[in-house]
CSV table of C-alpha atoms in Angstrom, one decimal:
chain,number,residue,atom,x,y,z
A,72,MET,CA,-16.0,-12.1,-32.1
A,73,TRP,CA,-16.7,-13.6,-28.6
A,74,THR,CA,-17.3,-17.3,-28.8
A,75,GLY,CA,-17.5,-18.2,-25.1
A,76,LYS,CA,-20.1,-20.2,-23.6
A,77,THR,CA,-21.2,-17.3,-21.2
A,78,PRO,CA,-22.7,-14.1,-22.6
A,79,ARG,CA,-20.5,-11.1,-22.6
A,80,ILE,CA,-21.0,-8.5,-19.8
A,81,LYS,CA,-22.8,-5.6,-21.4
A,82,VAL,CA,-21.6,-2.1,-20.3
A,83,LEU,CA,-22.9,1.4,-20.8
A,84,VAL,CA,-20.4,4.2,-20.3
A,85,ILE,CA,-21.8,7.5,-18.7
A,86,ASP,CA,-19.5,10.5,-18.6
A,87,ASP,CA,-19.8,14.0,-19.9
A,88,SER,CA,-16.1,13.8,-21.1
A,89,ALA,CA,-15.8,12.7,-24.7
A,90,LEU,CA,-12.2,11.6,-24.1
A,91,VAL,CA,-13.1,9.5,-21.0
A,92,ARG,CA,-16.0,7.9,-22.8
A,93,LYS,CA,-13.7,7.0,-25.8
A,94,THR,CA,-11.0,5.7,-23.5
A,95,ILE,CA,-13.2,3.6,-21.4
A,96,THR,CA,-15.0,2.2,-24.5
A,97,GLU,CA,-11.7,1.3,-26.2
A,98,THR,CA,-10.2,-0.2,-23.2
A,99,LEU,CA,-13.1,-2.4,-22.3
A,100,ALA,CA,-13.3,-3.5,-26.0
A,101,LEU,CA,-10.0,-5.2,-25.6
A,102,ASP,CA,-11.5,-7.7,-23.0
A,103,PRO,CA,-13.4,-10.4,-25.0
A,104,GLU,CA,-15.7,-11.1,-22.1
A,105,ILE,CA,-17.1,-7.5,-22.1
A,106,GLU,CA,-19.1,-5.6,-24.7
A,107,VAL,CA,-19.8,-1.9,-24.5
A,108,VAL,CA,-23.3,-1.5,-25.7
A,109,GLY,CA,-23.6,2.3,-25.6
A,110,VAL,CA,-22.4,5.7,-24.3
A,111,ALA,CA,-24.2,8.6,-22.7
A,112,ASN,CA,-23.0,12.1,-21.7
A,113,ASP,CA,-25.4,12.5,-18.8
A,114,PRO,CA,-27.9,10.5,-16.8
A,115,LEU,CA,-31.0,11.8,-18.4
A,116,ILE,CA,-29.7,10.3,-21.7
A,117,ALA,CA,-28.5,7.3,-19.9
A,118,MET,CA,-32.0,6.5,-18.6
A,119,ASP,CA,-33.4,5.9,-22.0
A,120,LYS,CA,-30.4,3.8,-23.0
A,121,VAL,CA,-30.5,1.7,-19.9
A,122,ALA,CA,-34.1,0.8,-20.7
A,123,ARG,CA,-33.4,0.0,-24.3
A,124,LEU,CA,-30.0,-1.7,-24.1
A,125,GLN,CA,-30.4,-3.3,-20.7
A,126,PRO,CA,-26.7,-3.2,-19.6
A,127,ASP,CA,-25.4,-5.4,-16.8
A,128,VAL,CA,-22.9,-2.7,-15.5
A,129,ILE,CA,-22.6,1.0,-16.0
A,130,THR,CA,-19.6,3.2,-15.4
A,131,LEU,CA,-20.8,6.4,-13.8
A,132,ASP,CA,-19.1,9.9,-13.4
A,133,MET,CA,-20.3,11.9,-10.6
A,134,GLU,CA,-20.1,15.4,-11.9
A,135,MET,CA,-22.2,15.8,-15.0
A,136,PRO,CA,-24.6,18.4,-16.5
A,137,ARG,CA,-28.3,18.3,-15.8
A,138,MET,CA,-28.1,15.5,-13.2
A,139,ASP,CA,-25.1,14.5,-11.1
A,140,GLY,CA,-24.2,10.9,-10.8
A,141,LEU,CA,-25.0,10.6,-7.1
A,142,THR,CA,-28.6,11.7,-7.7
A,143,TYR,CA,-28.9,9.2,-10.6
A,144,LEU,CA,-27.5,6.4,-8.6
A,145,ARG,CA,-30.0,7.2,-5.6
A,146,GLN,CA,-32.8,7.0,-8.2
A,147,MET,CA,-31.5,3.7,-9.4
A,148,GLN,CA,-31.3,2.4,-5.8
A,149,ALA,CA,-35.0,3.5,-5.1
A,150,GLU,CA,-36.0,1.6,-8.3
A,151,ARG,CA,-34.1,-1.4,-7.2
A,152,SER,CA,-32.2,-1.5,-10.5
A,153,PRO,CA,-30.4,-4.7,-11.3
A,154,VAL,CA,-27.6,-2.9,-13.0
A,155,ALA,CA,-24.2,-2.9,-11.3
A,156,VAL,CA,-22.4,0.5,-11.0
A,157,VAL,CA,-18.7,1.2,-11.2
A,158,VAL,CA,-18.2,5.0,-10.2
A,159,ILE,CA,-15.2,6.8,-11.9
A,160,SER,CA,-14.8,9.9,-10.0
A,161,SER,CA,-12.4,12.7,-9.4
A,162,LEU,CA,-11.3,11.5,-6.0
A,163,THR,CA,-10.1,14.7,-4.2
A,164,GLN,CA,-11.0,14.8,-0.5
A,165,GLN,CA,-14.3,16.3,-1.4
A,166,GLY,CA,-14.9,13.9,-4.2
A,167,SER,CA,-14.1,11.0,-1.8
A,168,ASN,CA,-17.0,12.0,0.4
A,169,VAL,CA,-19.2,11.8,-2.7
A,170,ALA,CA,-17.7,8.4,-3.5
A,171,LEU,CA,-18.5,7.2,0.1
A,172,ALA,CA,-22.2,8.4,-0.5
A,173,ALA,CA,-22.2,6.6,-3.8
A,174,MET,CA,-21.3,3.3,-2.1
A,175,ASP,CA,-24.1,3.9,0.5
A,176,ALA,CA,-26.3,4.3,-2.6
A,177,GLY,CA,-25.3,1.0,-4.1
A,178,ALA,CA,-22.2,1.5,-6.1
A,179,SER,CA,-20.2,-1.8,-6.3
A,180,GLU,CA,-16.8,-0.3,-7.1
A,181,ILE,CA,-15.0,3.1,-7.0
A,182,LEU,CA,-12.2,4.2,-9.4
A,183,ALA,CA,-10.3,7.4,-9.6
A,184,LYS,CA,-10.7,9.3,-12.7
A,185,PRO,CA,-7.3,10.2,-14.4
A,186,ASP,CA,-5.9,13.7,-13.3
A,187,GLY,CA,-2.5,15.3,-13.6
A,188,ASN,CA,-0.8,12.7,-11.4
A,189,THR,CA,-2.6,9.6,-12.7
A,190,SER,CA,-2.7,8.6,-16.4
A,191,ILE,CA,-5.6,7.1,-18.4
A,192,GLY,CA,-3.4,4.1,-18.9
A,193,ALA,CA,-3.3,3.5,-15.2
A,194,LEU,CA,-7.2,3.6,-15.2
A,195,ALA,CA,-7.3,1.2,-18.1
A,196,ALA,CA,-5.0,-1.4,-16.6
A,197,LYS,CA,-7.6,-2.2,-13.9
A,198,LEU,CA,-11.0,-1.2,-15.5
A,199,SER,CA,-11.9,-4.6,-16.8
A,200,PHE,CA,-11.2,-6.2,-13.4
A,201,HIS,CA,-13.5,-3.8,-11.6
A,202,VAL,CA,-16.3,-4.1,-14.1
A,203,LYS,CA,-16.1,-7.8,-13.8
A,204,ALA,CA,-16.1,-7.6,-9.9
A,205,ALA,CA,-19.1,-5.3,-9.9
A,206,TYR,CA,-21.0,-7.6,-12.1
A,207,ALA,CA,-20.1,-10.5,-10.0
A,208,ALA,CA,-21.1,-8.7,-6.9
A,209,LYS,CA,-24.5,-7.7,-8.4
A,210,GLN,CA,-25.2,-11.2,-9.5
A,211,ARG,CA,-24.7,-12.6,-6.2
A,212,ILE,CA,-26.8,-10.1,-4.4
A,213,ARG,CA,-29.6,-10.8,-6.9
A,214,HIS,CA,-29.5,-14.6,-6.7
A,215,HIS,CA,-28.5,-15.0,-3.1
A,216,ALA,CA,-30.6,-12.6,-1.0
A,217,LYS,CA,-28.9,-12.2,2.3
A,218,ALA,CA,-30.4,-11.4,5.7
A,219,PRO,CA,-29.2,-8.2,7.3
A,220,VAL,CA,-25.8,-8.6,9.0
A,221,ALA,CA,-26.2,-8.4,12.8
A,222,GLN,CA,-23.3,-7.0,14.7
A,223,ALA,CA,-22.0,-9.2,17.5
A,224,VAL,CA,-22.2,-8.2,21.1
A,225,ARG,CA,-19.0,-7.0,22.4
A,226,PRO,CA,-17.7,-9.3,25.2
A,227,ALA,CA,-17.3,-7.3,28.4
A,228,GLN,CA,-14.6,-9.3,29.8
A,229,VAL,CA,-12.2,-8.3,27.0
A,230,CYS,CA,-12.9,-4.6,26.8
A,231,HIS,CA,-9.7,-3.3,28.4
A,232,PRO,CA,-8.5,0.2,27.7
A,233,ALA,CA,-5.5,0.2,25.3
A,234,SER,CA,-3.3,1.9,28.0
A,235,HIS,CA,-3.4,-1.4,30.0
A,236,ALA,CA,-2.0,-3.5,27.0
A,237,LYS,CA,1.2,-5.2,27.9
A,238,ARG,CA,4.2,-4.0,25.9
A,239,ALA,CA,5.4,-7.6,25.7
A,240,ASP,CA,2.4,-8.6,23.7
A,241,ARG,CA,3.5,-9.0,20.0
A,242,ARG,CA,0.3,-10.4,18.6
A,243,LEU,CA,-0.8,-8.7,15.3
A,244,ILE,CA,-4.2,-8.8,13.5
A,245,VAL,CA,-4.1,-8.3,9.7
A,246,ILE,CA,-7.3,-7.9,7.6
A,247,GLY,CA,-7.6,-8.0,3.7
A,248,ALA,CA,-10.7,-7.2,1.6
A,249,SER,CA,-11.8,-6.1,-1.8
A,250,THR,CA,-15.2,-6.0,-3.5
A,251,GLY,CA,-17.8,-5.4,-0.8
A,252,GLY,CA,-15.0,-4.9,1.8
A,253,VAL,CA,-15.9,-1.4,2.8
A,254,GLU,CA,-19.3,-2.5,4.0
A,255,ALA,CA,-17.7,-5.7,5.6
A,256,LEU,CA,-15.3,-3.5,7.5
A,257,ARG,CA,-18.2,-1.3,8.6
A,258,SER,CA,-19.9,-4.4,10.1
A,259,LEU,CA,-16.7,-6.0,11.6
A,260,LEU,CA,-14.5,-3.2,13.2
A,261,PRO,CA,-17.2,-1.5,15.1
A,262,ALA,CA,-18.2,-4.8,16.8
A,263,LEU,CA,-14.6,-5.2,18.1
A,264,PRO,CA,-13.7,-4.0,21.6
A,265,GLN,CA,-10.9,-1.6,22.7
A,266,GLY,CA,-7.7,-2.9,24.0
A,267,LEU,CA,-6.8,-5.4,21.1
A,268,PRO,CA,-3.5,-5.8,19.6
A,269,PRO,CA,-2.8,-3.7,16.6
A,270,ILE,CA,-5.0,-4.0,13.5
A,271,LEU,CA,-3.7,-3.4,10.0
A,272,VAL,CA,-6.1,-3.4,7.0
A,273,VAL,CA,-5.5,-3.6,3.3
A,274,GLN,CA,-8.9,-2.7,1.4
A,275,HIS,CA,-8.4,-2.4,-2.4
A,276,ILE,CA,-9.2,1.2,-2.8
A,277,PRO,CA,-8.1,4.3,-4.8
A,278,ALA,CA,-5.8,7.0,-3.6
A,279,PHE,CA,-7.6,9.7,-1.5
A,280,PHE,CA,-10.7,7.5,-1.0
A,281,SER,CA,-8.9,5.6,1.8
A,282,LYS,CA,-8.6,8.4,4.0
A,283,ALA,CA,-12.4,9.1,3.8
A,284,VAL,CA,-13.1,5.4,4.5
A,285,ALA,CA,-10.8,5.5,7.5
A,286,GLU,CA,-12.4,8.7,8.9
A,287,ARG,CA,-15.9,7.1,8.5
A,288,LEU,CA,-14.8,4.0,10.3
A,289,ASN,CA,-13.3,6.0,13.0
A,290,THR,CA,-16.7,7.5,14.0
A,291,LEU,CA,-18.0,4.1,14.5
A,292,THR,CA,-15.4,2.4,16.5
A,293,PRO,CA,-14.3,2.6,20.2
A,294,TYR,CA,-10.8,2.8,19.2
A,295,GLU,CA,-8.9,4.9,16.8
A,296,VAL,CA,-8.9,4.1,13.0
A,297,ARG,CA,-6.9,6.0,10.6
A,298,GLU,CA,-4.7,5.9,7.4
A,299,ALA,CA,-1.2,4.6,8.0
A,300,VAL,CA,1.9,6.7,7.5
A,301,ASN,CA,5.3,5.4,6.7
A,302,ASP,CA,7.6,4.4,9.4
A,303,GLU,CA,5.3,5.0,12.3
A,304,ALA,CA,5.1,2.7,15.4
A,305,ILE,CA,2.3,0.1,15.3
A,306,LEU,CA,0.5,0.3,18.6
A,307,PRO,CA,-2.0,-1.7,20.5
A,308,GLY,CA,-5.6,-0.4,20.3
A,309,GLU,CA,-5.2,1.2,16.9
A,310,CYS,CA,-6.5,0.2,13.4
A,311,LEU,CA,-4.3,1.4,10.4
A,312,ILE,CA,-5.8,1.4,6.9
A,313,ALA,CA,-3.4,1.1,4.0
A,314,PRO,CA,-3.4,4.4,2.0
A,315,GLY,CA,-4.7,4.0,-1.6
A,316,ASN,CA,-1.9,3.4,-4.1
A,317,HIS,CA,0.5,2.4,-1.4
A,318,HIS,CA,1.4,-1.1,-0.2
A,319,LEU,CA,1.4,-1.5,3.5
A,320,MET,CA,3.8,-4.0,5.2
A,321,VAL,CA,5.1,-4.6,8.7
A,322,VAL,CA,8.8,-4.5,9.8
A,323,ALA,CA,10.2,-5.1,13.3
A,324,ASP,CA,12.0,-2.8,15.5
A,325,ALA,CA,13.5,-3.0,18.9
A,326,HIS,CA,10.0,-2.1,20.6
A,327,GLY,CA,7.6,-4.0,18.5
A,328,TYR,CA,6.5,-3.2,14.9
A,329,ARG,CA,6.5,-0.3,12.5
A,330,THR,CA,4.9,0.4,9.1
A,331,ARG,CA,6.5,0.5,5.7
A,332,LEU,CA,4.7,2.0,2.8
A,333,THR,CA,6.0,1.5,-0.7
A,334,GLN,CA,4.7,2.2,-4.3
A,335,SER,CA,6.4,-1.0,-5.8
A,336,PRO,CA,4.5,-2.4,-8.7
A,337,PRO,CA,0.9,-3.7,-8.2
A,338,VAL,CA,0.2,-7.3,-7.1
A,339,HIS,CA,-2.8,-8.9,-8.6
A,340,HIS,CA,-3.5,-5.5,-10.4
A,341,CYS,CA,-3.8,-3.9,-6.9
A,342,ARG,CA,-1.9,-1.5,-4.8
A,343,PRO,CA,-2.2,-1.9,-1.8
A,344,ALA,CA,-2.2,-5.6,-2.1
A,345,VAL,CA,-3.2,-8.0,0.7
A,346,ASP,CA,-0.4,-10.6,-0.1
A,347,LEU,CA,2.4,-8.1,0.7
A,348,LEU,CA,0.7,-7.1,4.2
A,349,PHE,CA,0.1,-10.8,5.0
A,350,ARG,CA,3.6,-12.0,4.0
A,351,SER,CA,5.3,-9.4,5.9
A,352,ALA,CA,3.3,-10.1,9.0
A,353,ALA,CA,4.2,-13.8,8.6
A,354,GLN,CA,7.9,-12.7,8.5
A,355,THR,CA,7.8,-10.3,11.2
A,356,ALA,CA,5.2,-11.6,13.7
A,357,GLY,CA,5.2,-15.3,12.8
A,358,ALA,CA,3.0,-17.5,14.9
A,359,ARG,CA,1.6,-14.4,16.6
A,360,THR,CA,-0.4,-13.4,13.5
A,361,LEU,CA,-4.1,-13.6,13.1
A,362,ALA,CA,-5.2,-12.9,9.5
A,363,ILE,CA,-8.8,-12.3,8.3
A,364,LEU,CA,-9.6,-12.5,4.6
A,365,LEU,CA,-12.9,-10.9,3.7
A,366,THR,CA,-15.0,-10.5,0.5
A,367,GLY,CA,-13.3,-9.8,-2.8
A,368,MET,CA,-12.8,-10.8,-6.4
A,369,GLY,CA,-9.6,-12.5,-7.4
A,370,SER,CA,-7.0,-14.3,-5.4
A,371,ASP,CA,-5.1,-11.6,-3.4
A,372,GLY,CA,-4.3,-12.7,0.1
A,373,ALA,CA,-4.1,-16.5,-0.6
A,374,LEU,CA,-0.5,-16.7,-0.8
A,375,GLY,CA,-0.1,-14.4,2.0
A,376,MET,CA,-2.2,-16.7,4.2
A,377,HIS,CA,0.0,-19.6,3.0
A,378,ALA,CA,2.9,-17.8,4.5
A,379,ILE,CA,1.0,-17.1,7.8
A,380,HIS,CA,-0.1,-20.8,7.9
A,381,GLN,CA,3.5,-21.9,7.5
A,382,ALA,CA,4.7,-19.5,10.3
A,383,GLY,CA,2.1,-21.1,12.7
A,384,GLY,CA,-0.4,-18.1,12.7
A,385,ILE,CA,-4.3,-18.5,12.5
A,386,ASN,CA,-6.3,-17.6,9.3
A,387,LEU,CA,-9.9,-16.9,9.2
A,388,ALA,CA,-11.8,-16.3,5.9
A,389,GLU,CA,-15.3,-15.0,5.3
A,390,HIS,CA,-17.9,-17.8,4.5
A,391,GLU,CA,-19.3,-17.8,1.0
A,392,ASP,CA,-22.9,-17.3,2.5
A,393,SER,CA,-22.1,-13.7,3.6
A,394,CYS,CA,-19.4,-12.7,0.9
A,395,VAL,CA,-20.5,-10.2,-1.7
A,396,VAL,CA,-17.9,-11.9,-4.0
A,397,TYR,CA,-16.4,-15.3,-2.7
A,398,GLY,CA,-13.2,-15.0,-4.7
A,399,MET,CA,-10.4,-14.2,-2.4
A,400,PRO,CA,-11.5,-16.5,0.4
A,401,ARG,CA,-12.2,-19.2,-2.0
A,402,ALA,CA,-8.6,-19.0,-3.3
A,403,ALA,CA,-7.2,-19.3,0.2
A,404,VAL,CA,-9.5,-22.2,1.0
A,405,ASN,CA,-8.3,-24.0,-2.2
A,406,LEU,CA,-4.7,-23.7,-1.1
A,407,GLY,CA,-5.8,-25.4,2.2
A,408,VAL,CA,-4.6,-22.7,4.5
A,409,VAL,CA,-7.7,-21.5,6.1
A,410,ASP,CA,-8.3,-22.6,9.7
A,411,LYS,CA,-11.9,-21.5,9.8
A,412,LEU,CA,-14.6,-20.2,7.5
A,413,VAL,CA,-16.8,-17.7,9.3
A,414,LYS,CA,-20.0,-15.7,8.4
A,415,LEU,CA,-19.4,-12.0,8.7
A,416,ASP,CA,-21.8,-11.6,11.6
A,417,GLN,CA,-19.9,-14.2,13.5
A,418,MET,CA,-16.4,-12.8,12.6
A,419,PRO,CA,-16.0,-10.6,15.7
A,420,LYS,CA,-16.6,-13.6,18.1
A,421,ALA,CA,-14.4,-15.8,16.0
A,422,LEU,CA,-11.6,-13.3,15.9
A,423,LEU,CA,-11.6,-12.8,19.6
A,424,GLU,CA,-11.6,-16.5,20.1
A,425,ALA,CA,-8.7,-17.1,17.6
A,426,LEU,CA,-6.7,-14.2,19.2
A,427,ALA,CA,-6.9,-15.9,22.6
A,428,GLU,CA,-5.1,-19.0,21.1
A,429,LEU,CA,-2.2,-17.0,19.8
A,430,PRO,CA,1.0,-16.8,21.8
A,431,LYS,CA,1.9,-13.3,23.0
């Protein structure tokens, strides 16, 4: 029996598959900080159980009989429900678009439902982590109401076309994020001008979903945003997003930098991992590296920022006041490797100022 000082996180599992309900329940039962208080095979049944059991978190399938998960999630959003939501969806390309809509409707975390290529065990290995992250994010939103994030005005003097970028410029921008990161990226990236050095992003994200996120961001930015592919040239004026289930790293070549994608073991329960991107940037670009660590639970990115700090680069981290979860930035601050803490709405300006300080 749990004897800790803090109450267990109460979870309701909603899925029309009995096998998935059983697996999620048994997996979460292994964590002493989590209690599964009930299950439901569709949202209509779940409505009554949410009212009676008052869970802190629900795990929610998207495709269910009588009412789909997205409709239920939008209904919860309209009712300003205090319950955090972890979506567990079949993330095909079509499913990824639904998952994006789910995030727009208030889902905190997205996980891929097991299929022929993904075992239930792979889901189980990270399920507790994401339930806790969703709970932490919802608690912060409830207790620290935030003003709407304003996008920074793009400074006209730095909006140079990418084609004018000097080939000798070896500066590199690397960004890491987790819980709340998709929304943070949607605020930050469109506020940046064209003509910057290459931007590489690791967002903790499932396979397939990363492509939908990149495509959505690409519609909002004045420069190209897309998923990275292995062994491609990293060019100025582009933003590359790590594909889900692949680590993204930087390697040098005769003309600049290239990508390296691997499926080596997860780091901090995550693949992609921010630490691997940041460490490779420190090794490859050294003092020409600018790293930004955004909202997220855990400590991924802190050791990578330590490597960048030792290499002479610049590290910016999101301020606690604007983070959905102040975990990853806090870990880097605790290591003493953050040069400046910046609220999200001020991050574009701070990024450009820091970039100007880097050697080319």
